[in-house]
Amino acid sequence: MDVLPLLATGFGHLFTPVNLAVLAAGLVLGMLVAVLPGLTLVMGVVLALPFTYKMGVAPALILLTAMYVSGTYGGAITAILFRIPGEPMDVPLIWDGYEMARKGEAALALGWSLVAALVGGLVSAVVMVLLAKPVAGLALAFSTPEFFAIVFFGLASVVTLSQGSLANALISLCLGLLIATVGVDEVYGAERFTFGQPFLQDGVEFLLVMVGAYGIGEVLTRMGTGFAAEGGEAGSGAARFRTAFPSLSSILGMKATFARGTATGIVVGIVPGAGATVSAFVAYGIESQYGKNRAALGSGAAEGIVAAKSAATASVGGALVPLLAMGIPGSGATAIILAAFLLHGIQPGPQVFVANPDLVYTVFATVFAGVIGMCILGYFAIRPLCKVLEAPEAIVSAFVVVFCFVGAFAARNNLSDLNVIAAFGVLGFLFERYGFPIAPLVLGTILGPLAETNFMTTMVSFDNDWTVFFTRPISGGILALAFAGLAWPLAKAVLQRIRASRSAHGQPG
Amino acid sequence: MPSILRLVLPHGLLLAATVLLYAVASRIASNVGAGRIGPDAWPKAILVLMGALCAWEIVRRLATRPRGAAGADPGEGNDAGPPLHPGKLAAGVGLVVGYVVVVPWMGFFAATAVFLAAFPWFGGTRRPALTAALGLAGSLALVVIFMRVAYISLPLGTGPFRELSLALLGLIGVS
């Protein structure tokens, strides 16, 4: 059992003044890019990469890993308080976190989010250290049918979870999947729905859809229905917006939710390409279908926050396993960390555990320290952010719009993207107005390319034999769960109708 | 607008868009051999599902609408949210679209200063000194954060606005 001495060595490397300063900077930067709507975690890590060129390999990896860890939390604050997800992974937090905030329980929602991030992050860090090689071996068994099944499960979950009409949720999802097909397709290189516009050849960034529909759309909705009076709702409720940790008994009462979320985050995080977003959605979906309090999900239940946030943070440890053990990045951010390794002449994989164990365990130590540092920072960062709520809503909304535009523009430095985000802002408003849920639209845009690529690759690899999705045990099992989740609301409605009909016939008269 | 039309309008528009997009998808060029699915298969499958859902929803709404209540809008109760202030909404959409249109011309600093002053004004914060100061100070702060701290290259504008942006950047030490 040489893990503990190696981990101690990793902490020894981390706890030098320079590396600690780099760790702190990474945590703050990660939190900042995740809090700012539109500036994504991956974008933040990409922006930081050039600054690591002249660093040593250890500080470079500490900086990027710390950003990655802390970036999984920051967006939770804006999602819960402002209904603006800083990251796609924070979308599920809107459904319950924002609802709790609207009920005057913002502080508790933030507390649950912080506890979930801490538990998910630390448990996944332990798993990452203990099971790096065996779990990486398991992920090798996954092929495109399994990837497609996991993505399908995430998509089905969000449709099942949507409030209101199932048909409208499916239409919203279809529109999102369709938006994701715009541009040059990855398998054949054919142009689709570009209408002769060069800027559409690169496709429509999910960031534009997400920030436009949620951020701008929400601001337009609020403006159309009238902003809250100055210093009214936000100002009078300032005292509510502190962090309130849930009691130990209520945390223990939700241990199954913590376990499900964390385990989902670790497992999905290990799957290359899935990452924190899919983890959060899948964990939320599982909770909505199998959780004790599933009926309350989407209406301000703490279980929804815990499932999504513990999974998102737990995915960090999971995603680092295939990166370090096999050289395969498990998420967008780990792809940038892989680039940092390669820039310093180190190829992650089985050999790195032999040749550079100090480096590997310094990364592991960074995850442990990063999770704790992120929670401390998250606790104190909430307070200055809550001050923003005391400003008149119209002023806050104006800044939100500008942040949305800058975040979206910075992704590609393309002025055409501003038109796209404005269009999706109006679409988001119309969706909200006419009862189409926005979440399936956004998720369809985010996961659409992953779903299509894995579907098409499977069809090409298996000679158009679609039954392969069902005959392979893992993909078949996951798809069965997804279909069961989709069929359940319909079956429930039919059963209720039959019961109502029977009781009506049974009554005298 | 007649209530029946209002009832099916969103899904009707989506269905029409679906039909048009299916026609566009049918013209997607591909050199895929016989028996293999091409790049048009995935979007077509989505469009078929979307069209079927829209058609289903239109039929369902027409079939389940309450009859005999002249002028009543059965779909409104489900779809429409709280009452709208059309003037404010139009101002909001106009400002957002206007900001996008003028940013390339006015540059980030000037366009943002105007936007940050105008948006709260139309949103109900009728304090001219506050909104004007907010516009200038807020825009300046955002320029510093994004262009000096985060190194994000934002539009400088054209003509005199470009000169203004460059002078400002020189002032805050961005070359």
XYZ file of C-alpha atoms in Angstrom:
684
model
C 0.000 0.000 0.000
C 2.309 2.763 -1.236
C -0.504 5.187 -1.914
C -0.367 7.084 1.373
C 3.375 7.869 1.300
C 3.055 8.971 -2.328
C 0.062 11.134 -1.486
C 2.008 12.637 1.409
C 4.798 13.423 -1.034
C 2.239 15.060 -3.299
C 1.025 17.240 -0.444
C 4.653 18.046 0.346
C 5.126 19.371 -3.197
C 1.856 21.284 -3.022
C 2.513 22.923 0.323
C 5.337 25.187 -0.798
C 4.703 28.947 -0.784
C 4.788 29.283 -4.565
C 2.554 26.300 -5.227
C 0.100 27.358 -2.543
C -0.093 30.823 -4.113
C -0.695 29.196 -7.516
C -3.374 26.973 -5.944
C -5.133 30.005 -4.432
C -4.952 31.877 -7.744
C -6.378 28.871 -9.580
C -9.242 28.548 -7.134
C -10.150 32.242 -7.409
C -9.873 32.273 -11.201
C -11.896 29.071 -11.551
C -14.596 30.495 -9.310
C -14.624 33.761 -11.267
C -14.966 32.218 -14.717
C -17.672 29.894 -13.452
C -19.607 32.679 -11.728
C -19.549 34.990 -14.737
C -22.407 33.914 -16.980
C -21.108 32.947 -20.375
C -17.476 32.555 -19.381
C -17.279 28.794 -19.109
C -14.911 26.730 -17.060
C -13.300 25.234 -20.152
C -12.885 28.715 -21.638
C -11.269 29.875 -18.401
C -8.846 26.946 -18.369
C -8.036 27.622 -22.033
C -7.373 31.304 -21.238
C -5.084 30.269 -18.377
C -3.096 27.778 -20.457
C -0.822 30.387 -22.114
C 0.159 31.687 -18.668
C 1.505 28.224 -17.771
C 4.002 28.083 -20.630
C 6.781 29.607 -18.548
C 5.828 27.877 -15.306
C 7.265 24.612 -14.098
C 5.139 21.568 -14.851
C 3.938 21.177 -11.231
C 2.685 24.785 -10.770
C 1.108 24.647 -14.229
C -0.832 21.501 -13.372
C -1.755 22.868 -9.937
C -3.140 26.060 -11.493
C -5.236 24.291 -14.115
C -6.432 21.537 -11.764
C -7.415 24.105 -9.125
C -9.349 26.067 -11.767
C -11.045 22.875 -12.870
C -12.052 21.949 -9.320
C -13.271 25.368 -8.252
C -14.943 26.000 -11.623
C -17.390 23.203 -10.899
C -18.812 25.189 -8.002
C -18.928 28.879 -8.900
C -21.794 28.638 -11.380
C -24.019 27.200 -8.666
C -24.169 30.613 -7.022
C -25.519 32.411 -10.095
C -27.843 29.493 -10.899
C -29.410 29.508 -7.436
C -29.543 33.267 -6.903
C -30.088 34.616 -10.413
C -31.391 31.623 -12.414
C -28.373 32.005 -14.680
C -26.285 28.849 -14.859
C -22.604 29.791 -14.988
C -21.946 26.386 -16.548
C -24.134 23.824 -18.340
C -23.644 21.521 -15.337
C -25.491 24.084 -13.190
C -28.720 23.956 -15.196
C -30.294 21.333 -12.855
C -29.607 23.675 -9.933
C -32.083 26.131 -11.418
C -34.919 23.650 -11.099
C -34.587 23.254 -7.357
C -32.005 25.794 -6.166
C -33.668 28.787 -7.768
C -37.067 27.521 -6.654
C -35.766 27.348 -3.084
C -34.400 30.897 -3.461
C -37.806 32.075 -4.650
C -39.317 30.569 -1.522
C -36.872 32.567 0.593
C -34.484 29.652 1.189
C -31.562 30.836 -0.931
C -29.107 30.572 1.954
C -30.070 26.961 2.629
C -29.932 26.128 -1.087
C -26.390 27.520 -1.219
C -25.511 25.563 1.923
C -26.754 22.315 0.409
C -24.819 23.086 -2.744
C -21.625 23.658 -0.754
C -22.015 20.473 1.312
C -22.776 18.452 -1.835
C -19.689 19.836 -3.572
C -17.529 19.058 -0.533
C -18.797 15.499 -0.109
C -18.793 14.717 -3.825
C -15.357 16.244 -4.334
C -13.641 14.553 -1.396
C -15.174 11.124 -1.942
C -14.301 11.214 -5.626
C -10.755 12.293 -4.742
C -10.381 9.239 -2.487
C -11.779 6.977 -5.193
C -9.507 8.605 -7.757
C -6.440 7.843 -5.657
C -7.424 4.299 -4.732
C -8.946 3.007 -7.945
C -7.188 4.886 -10.734
C -5.933 1.922 -12.708
C -8.770 -0.617 -12.178
C -11.521 1.886 -13.007
C -9.660 3.115 -16.057
C -9.588 -0.488 -17.217
C -13.369 -0.680 -16.902
C -13.864 2.459 -18.999
C -11.902 0.804 -21.773
C -14.824 -1.572 -22.258
C -17.095 1.338 -23.218
C -17.684 1.846 -26.900
C -19.902 4.172 -28.931
C -23.189 2.326 -28.174
C -22.564 2.801 -24.447
C -21.709 6.484 -24.956
C -24.881 6.980 -26.954
C -26.925 5.186 -24.298
C -25.540 7.430 -21.541
C -26.281 10.589 -23.525
C -29.762 9.303 -24.400
C -30.407 8.663 -20.728
C -29.396 12.254 -19.905
C -31.692 13.621 -22.637
C -34.600 11.409 -21.591
C -34.153 12.467 -17.989
C -34.411 16.160 -18.744
C -37.572 15.608 -20.788
C -39.108 13.519 -18.021
C -38.224 16.182 -15.497
C -39.670 19.121 -17.379
C -42.724 20.752 -15.918
C -45.906 20.877 -17.974
C -46.556 19.270 -21.332
C -44.388 16.269 -22.255
C -44.966 17.061 -25.942
C -43.646 20.613 -25.491
C -40.590 19.275 -23.637
C -39.883 16.854 -26.484
C -40.370 19.618 -29.081
C -37.937 21.785 -27.121
C -35.431 18.923 -27.032
C -35.845 18.296 -30.769
C -35.180 21.963 -31.476
C -32.020 21.806 -29.359
C -30.833 18.662 -31.156
C -31.577 20.337 -34.481
C -29.604 23.461 -33.555
C -26.689 21.174 -32.710
C -26.707 19.828 -36.282
C -26.036 23.265 -37.807
C -22.634 23.485 -39.484
C -20.260 20.908 -40.898
C -21.041 17.439 -39.542
C -18.232 15.537 -37.846
C -18.685 12.167 -39.531
C -19.096 13.051 -43.227
C -18.023 16.692 -43.387
C -21.291 17.749 -45.045
C -22.707 21.258 -44.557
C -26.101 21.341 -42.849
C -28.494 24.254 -42.345
C -25.828 26.909 -42.996
C -28.000 28.816 -45.517
C -24.877 30.218 -47.145
C -23.784 32.018 -43.972
C -20.054 31.462 -43.306
C -20.397 31.968 -39.556
C -22.842 29.067 -39.383
C -20.286 26.626 -40.824
C -18.699 26.309 -37.384
C -22.115 25.538 -35.922
C -24.062 27.271 -33.198
C -22.122 27.211 -29.937
C -24.165 25.737 -27.078
C -22.875 28.641 -25.023
C -24.876 31.085 -27.168
C -28.056 29.045 -26.806
C -27.555 28.577 -23.070
C -26.672 32.161 -22.221
C -29.196 33.611 -24.670
C -32.194 31.478 -23.728
C -31.545 31.487 -19.997
C -29.768 34.805 -19.378
C -31.217 37.235 -21.913
C -34.550 35.397 -22.064
C -34.980 35.658 -18.310
C -34.080 39.359 -18.312
C -36.614 40.031 -21.093
C -39.266 38.081 -19.211
C -38.618 40.103 -16.068
C -38.595 43.377 -17.997
C -41.833 42.462 -19.761
C -43.590 41.613 -16.526
C -42.057 44.546 -14.655
C -38.930 44.562 -12.509
C -39.228 44.459 -8.737
C -39.345 47.881 -7.113
C -35.999 49.420 -6.194
C -34.586 47.990 -3.009
C -37.775 45.997 -2.645
C -37.592 42.255 -2.870
C -33.844 41.969 -3.067
C -33.017 44.650 -0.586
C -35.486 43.624 2.049
C -34.429 40.026 1.710
C -30.713 40.636 1.986
C -30.561 38.872 5.319
C -31.915 35.707 3.669
C -28.959 35.524 1.318
C -26.378 34.219 3.689
C -25.030 30.699 3.622
C -26.969 28.460 5.959
C -25.631 24.948 6.327
C -28.180 22.184 6.706
C -28.215 20.320 10.008
C -26.180 17.136 10.390
C -29.366 15.114 10.829
C -30.821 16.410 7.561
C -27.519 15.677 5.810
C -27.532 12.138 7.180
C -31.164 11.813 6.169
C -30.075 12.410 2.610
C -27.129 10.038 2.612
C -28.615 7.894 -0.163
C -28.903 10.959 -2.400
C -25.288 11.900 -1.627
C -24.198 8.341 -2.408
C -26.159 8.166 -5.679
C -24.963 11.582 -6.857
C -21.335 10.999 -5.940
C -21.241 7.505 -7.424
C -22.887 8.750 -10.624
C -20.411 11.622 -10.858
C -17.439 9.322 -10.452
C -18.677 6.699 -12.920
C -19.866 9.174 -15.581
C -16.780 11.344 -14.999
C -14.586 8.389 -15.883
C -16.376 7.989 -19.216
C -14.385 10.066 -21.686
C -16.359 12.961 -23.109
C -19.143 12.797 -20.559
C -17.799 15.174 -17.877
C -19.521 17.234 -15.209
C -22.527 18.299 -17.297
C -23.669 14.801 -18.178
C -22.899 13.700 -14.600
C -25.141 16.395 -13.160
C -28.019 15.668 -15.528
C -27.781 11.882 -15.147
C -27.583 12.156 -11.344
C -30.585 14.466 -11.315
C -32.435 12.059 -13.599
C -31.635 9.100 -11.365
C -32.773 11.035 -8.316
C -35.992 12.034 -10.044
C -36.769 8.438 -10.877
C -35.485 6.537 -7.879
C -35.097 9.094 -5.063
C -37.220 8.969 -1.924
C -38.443 12.535 -2.479
C -38.620 12.310 -6.295
C -42.124 13.764 -6.518
C -40.918 17.080 -5.084
C -37.967 17.430 -7.466
C -38.194 20.530 -9.629
C -40.201 22.446 -7.064
C -37.436 23.428 -4.656
C -36.267 20.105 -3.189
C -32.790 19.977 -1.657
C -32.339 16.481 -3.120
C -32.173 18.008 -6.597
C -29.321 20.294 -5.566
C -27.427 17.535 -3.768
C -27.743 15.031 -6.623
C -26.605 17.438 -9.337
C -23.876 19.240 -7.396
C -22.309 16.176 -5.754
C -22.214 14.481 -9.162
C -20.714 17.502 -10.924
C -17.917 17.868 -8.374
C -17.373 14.106 -8.121
C -16.877 13.964 -11.866
C -13.597 15.863 -11.424
C -11.921 12.937 -9.671
C -13.511 10.545 -12.137
C -12.397 12.514 -15.193
C -8.797 12.697 -13.950
C -8.576 8.899 -13.722
C -8.594 8.116 -17.469
C -6.493 11.228 -18.099
C -3.720 10.183 -15.772
C -3.988 6.408 -16.189
C -4.593 6.235 -19.946
C -3.916 9.703 -21.325
C -7.576 10.037 -22.339
C -9.256 13.229 -21.159
C -12.621 12.656 -19.520
C -13.892 16.210 -20.052
C -13.186 19.488 -21.840
C -11.156 20.836 -18.934
C -9.068 17.673 -18.616
C -8.321 17.956 -22.335
C -6.632 21.284 -21.570
C -4.793 19.713 -18.627
C -3.614 17.002 -21.031
C -2.319 19.779 -23.292
C -0.406 21.237 -20.319
C 1.199 17.839 -19.691
C 2.196 17.518 -23.332
C 3.526 21.096 -23.463
C 5.944 20.093 -20.743
C 6.974 16.935 -22.550
C 5.087 14.489 -20.354
C 2.682 11.942 -21.830
C 0.046 10.917 -19.272
C -0.680 7.184 -19.192
C 0.414 4.075 -17.280
C 4.062 5.093 -17.624
C 3.573 8.404 -15.864
C 2.823 6.511 -12.632
C 6.285 4.967 -12.922
C 8.275 7.863 -14.350
C 6.644 10.826 -12.579
C 4.742 9.544 -9.543
C 5.468 12.791 -7.663
C 3.692 14.753 -10.348
C 0.673 12.437 -10.431
C 0.266 12.570 -6.673
C 0.750 16.339 -6.656
C -2.277 16.517 -8.967
C -4.164 14.185 -6.618
C -3.199 16.370 -3.631
C -4.344 19.444 -5.565
C -7.787 17.901 -5.982
C -8.077 17.285 -2.210
C -6.817 20.751 -1.285
C -8.767 22.316 -4.155
C -12.094 20.878 -3.016
C -11.600 22.211 0.508
C -10.297 25.573 -0.739
C -13.199 25.818 -3.183
C -15.710 25.350 -0.394
C -14.031 27.964 1.804
C -13.931 30.366 -1.129
C -17.484 29.504 -2.121
C -18.698 30.261 1.369
C -17.117 33.711 1.437
C -17.727 34.540 -2.243
C -21.474 34.249 -1.766
C -21.595 37.276 0.504
C -20.235 39.850 -1.965
C -22.391 38.320 -4.690
C -25.481 38.636 -2.504
C -24.779 42.355 -2.214
C -25.530 42.585 -5.902
C -29.089 41.537 -5.115
C -29.568 44.689 -3.069
C -29.180 46.792 -6.195
C -32.328 47.601 -8.174
C -33.251 44.636 -10.348
C -33.230 46.753 -13.489
C -29.591 47.725 -12.881
C -28.509 44.168 -12.047
C -30.276 42.930 -15.181
C -28.456 45.471 -17.351
C -25.115 44.128 -16.102
C -26.295 40.549 -16.561
C -27.050 41.295 -20.222
C -23.595 42.808 -20.771
C -21.864 39.887 -19.005
C -23.842 37.479 -21.163
C -22.809 39.272 -24.337
C -19.140 39.535 -23.354
C -18.983 35.900 -22.256
C -20.550 34.742 -25.497
C -18.399 37.050 -27.616
C -15.139 36.025 -25.914
C -15.609 32.375 -26.865
C -14.855 33.004 -30.541
C -14.340 36.769 -30.853
C -17.090 36.719 -33.454
C -19.508 39.651 -33.651
C -22.068 37.451 -35.444
C -22.411 35.490 -32.209
C -23.961 38.576 -30.606
C -26.831 38.381 -33.105
C -27.247 34.699 -32.341
C -27.367 35.255 -28.578
C -29.915 38.067 -28.988
C -32.056 35.783 -31.170
C -31.922 33.022 -28.582
C -32.773 35.572 -25.919
C -36.006 36.387 -27.720
C -36.627 32.664 -28.322
C -36.072 31.991 -24.614
C -38.634 34.637 -23.751
C -41.164 33.150 -26.193
C -40.521 29.637 -24.864
C -41.110 30.825 -21.320
C -44.239 32.660 -22.408
C -45.810 29.770 -24.309
C -45.002 26.926 -21.938
C -42.028 25.316 -23.686
C -39.351 24.345 -21.156
C -35.929 25.798 -21.948
C -33.831 23.070 -20.301
C -34.423 20.416 -23.011
C -33.536 22.990 -25.694
C -30.257 23.788 -23.982
C -29.412 20.182 -23.160
C -30.212 19.102 -26.702
C -27.769 21.689 -28.020
C -25.051 20.642 -25.560
C -25.372 16.878 -25.896
C -26.647 16.742 -29.491
C -23.214 16.456 -31.139
C -22.162 13.751 -28.678
C -25.384 11.827 -29.283
C -25.167 12.098 -33.059
C -21.479 11.244 -33.317
C -21.852 8.146 -31.180
C -25.058 7.112 -32.935
C -23.598 7.559 -36.415
C -20.286 5.916 -35.519
C -22.151 2.946 -34.098
C -24.318 2.638 -37.188
C -21.284 2.811 -39.478
C -19.250 0.394 -37.325
C -22.056 -2.155 -36.946
C -23.415 -2.081 -40.539
C -26.553 -0.091 -39.705
C -27.577 -2.692 -37.123
C -29.483 -0.546 -34.634
C -30.221 -3.552 -32.417
C -26.654 -3.330 -31.139
C -27.767 -0.542 -28.794
C -30.060 -3.030 -27.063
C -28.106 -6.253 -27.314
C -24.953 -4.959 -25.588
C -25.586 -5.372 -21.873
C -24.405 -1.965 -20.624
C -25.987 0.160 -23.351
C -29.125 -2.007 -23.328
C -29.476 -1.611 -19.570
C -29.013 2.150 -19.670
C -31.468 2.514 -22.570
C -34.025 0.383 -20.738
C -33.754 2.740 -17.758
C -34.173 5.751 -20.058
C -37.236 4.324 -21.815
C -38.739 3.337 -18.492
C -38.257 6.907 -17.298
C -39.932 8.281 -20.444
C -42.817 5.817 -20.285
C -43.472 6.253 -16.568
C -45.378 9.591 -16.744
C -47.580 8.211 -19.528
C -48.191 4.941 -17.721
C -48.970 6.834 -14.537
C -51.509 9.052 -16.329
C -53.198 6.015 -17.906
C -53.349 4.212 -14.549
C -54.827 7.282 -12.868
C -57.442 7.582 -15.597
C -58.385 3.905 -15.256
C -58.645 4.249 -11.442
C -60.758 7.396 -11.772
C -63.011 5.684 -14.293
C -63.425 2.618 -12.046
C -64.212 4.685 -8.979
C -66.740 6.737 -10.994
C -68.469 3.558 -12.170
C -68.375 2.113 -8.684
C -70.220 5.036 -7.178
C -73.962 4.764 -6.840
C -76.111 6.947 -8.890
C -56.503 37.351 -33.052
C -59.163 34.615 -33.217
C -58.878 32.383 -30.170
C -58.570 29.180 -32.200
C -55.633 30.601 -34.133
C -53.945 31.796 -30.959
C -54.438 28.345 -29.526
C -52.461 26.565 -32.251
C -50.154 29.383 -33.388
C -46.904 28.349 -31.627
C -47.157 24.722 -32.720
C -48.425 25.725 -36.154
C -45.400 27.943 -36.708
C -43.076 25.232 -35.468
C -44.745 22.688 -37.755
C -44.344 25.010 -40.745
C -40.671 25.543 -39.853
C -40.232 21.778 -39.508
C -41.629 21.160 -42.995
C -39.367 23.836 -44.488
C -36.303 22.517 -42.673
C -37.079 18.966 -43.814
C -37.026 20.235 -47.386
C -33.653 21.869 -46.676
C -32.374 18.653 -45.035
C -33.363 16.697 -48.146
C -30.831 18.737 -50.105
C -27.878 18.019 -47.811
C -25.087 16.860 -50.083
C -23.426 13.544 -49.285
C -21.431 10.866 -51.044
C -22.596 7.987 -48.940
C -22.826 4.557 -50.527
C -26.111 2.716 -50.901
C -27.389 1.103 -47.744
C -25.580 3.515 -45.428
C -27.163 6.343 -43.534
C -25.856 9.764 -44.481
C -25.424 13.142 -42.771
C -29.078 13.974 -43.422
C -30.407 10.994 -41.461
C -30.005 12.410 -37.950
C -31.580 15.847 -38.610
C -34.372 14.227 -40.648
C -35.179 11.830 -37.819
C -35.350 14.768 -35.396
C -37.541 16.764 -37.797
C -39.947 13.855 -38.271
C -40.298 13.490 -34.506
C -40.697 17.237 -34.043
C -43.298 17.499 -36.817
C -45.275 14.589 -35.407
C -45.221 16.154 -31.936
C -46.384 19.531 -33.263
C -49.177 17.903 -35.278
C -50.199 15.838 -32.253
C -50.278 18.898 -30.018
C -52.343 20.895 -32.555
C -54.886 18.070 -32.880
C -54.980 17.563 -29.105
C -55.556 21.260 -28.454
C -58.307 21.495 -31.052
C -59.963 18.324 -29.801
C -59.888 19.264 -26.130
C -60.760 22.970 -26.353
C -63.943 23.874 -24.491
C -66.789 24.600 -26.858
C -69.517 27.177 -26.667
C -67.579 29.836 -24.810
C -67.301 32.520 -27.447
C -64.092 34.434 -27.291
C -62.693 32.240 -24.555
C -59.128 31.093 -25.089
C -58.674 27.645 -23.629
C -54.981 27.557 -24.267
C -54.272 30.840 -22.617
C -54.643 29.504 -19.142
C -51.898 26.977 -19.688
C -49.526 28.906 -21.901
C -49.680 32.529 -20.993
C -47.719 33.781 -18.033
C -48.289 36.856 -15.874
C -49.603 40.008 -17.600
C -47.143 41.715 -19.907
C -46.199 45.376 -20.150
C -45.846 45.547 -23.944
C -44.054 48.900 -23.818
C -41.404 47.681 -21.409
C -40.985 44.423 -23.286
C -40.569 46.261 -26.595
C -38.031 48.576 -24.956
C -36.116 45.584 -23.552
C -36.009 43.750 -26.877
C -35.146 46.994 -28.661
C -32.278 47.751 -26.301
C -30.842 44.233 -26.479
C -31.063 44.139 -30.284
C -29.893 47.748 -30.525
C -26.858 47.007 -28.358
C -25.869 44.153 -30.665
C -26.285 46.392 -33.714
C -24.301 49.380 -32.414
C -21.423 47.583 -30.630
C -19.352 47.084 -33.817
C -19.839 50.771 -34.681
C -19.670 52.446 -31.266
C -17.249 50.029 -29.659
C -17.684 48.247 -26.343
C -17.087 51.202 -24.034
C -19.488 53.724 -25.561
C -22.205 51.206 -26.454
C -22.079 49.643 -22.997
C -22.195 53.037 -21.282
C -25.361 53.932 -23.211
C -26.877 50.485 -22.613
C -26.148 50.467 -18.877
C -27.754 53.896 -18.569
C -30.758 53.240 -20.818
C -31.750 49.741 -19.716
C -32.452 50.579 -16.042
C -34.178 53.793 -17.155
C -36.663 51.896 -19.314
C -36.836 49.193 -16.631
C -38.198 51.708 -14.134
C -35.159 53.264 -12.386
C -36.017 56.862 -13.281
C -33.018 58.565 -11.668
C -31.081 60.313 -14.459
C -27.966 61.110 -12.442
C -27.716 57.567 -11.107
C -28.252 55.845 -14.449
C -25.839 58.181 -16.258
C -23.141 57.686 -13.634
C -23.819 53.972 -13.635
C -23.430 53.821 -17.394
C -20.066 55.560 -17.423
C -18.573 54.010 -14.290
C -19.966 50.561 -15.038
C -18.697 50.560 -18.583
C -15.262 51.749 -17.493
C -15.091 49.052 -14.811
C -16.078 46.366 -17.318
C -13.446 47.580 -19.783
C -10.796 47.280 -17.053
C -12.000 43.817 -15.968
C -12.348 42.332 -19.416
C -9.628 44.076 -21.396
C -6.952 44.665 -18.802
C -7.458 41.808 -16.344
C -8.977 39.044 -18.495
C -7.266 40.090 -21.767
C -10.463 39.732 -23.755
C -10.341 41.645 -27.021
C -13.585 43.600 -27.265
C -14.813 45.720 -30.207
C -13.198 49.175 -30.396
C -15.717 50.716 -32.790
C -15.107 52.874 -35.828
C -14.222 56.536 -36.483
C -14.321 58.763 -33.401
C -15.509 55.883 -31.238
C -12.378 53.946 -32.116
C -10.266 56.965 -31.145
C -12.137 57.156 -27.852
C -11.642 53.431 -27.167
C -7.926 53.614 -27.980
C -7.467 56.674 -25.759
C -9.238 54.885 -22.921
C -7.157 51.755 -23.368
C -4.001 53.894 -23.315
C -5.219 55.464 -20.099
C -5.667 52.114 -18.359
C -2.401 50.748 -19.700
C -3.574 48.394 -22.423
C -1.438 48.768 -25.514
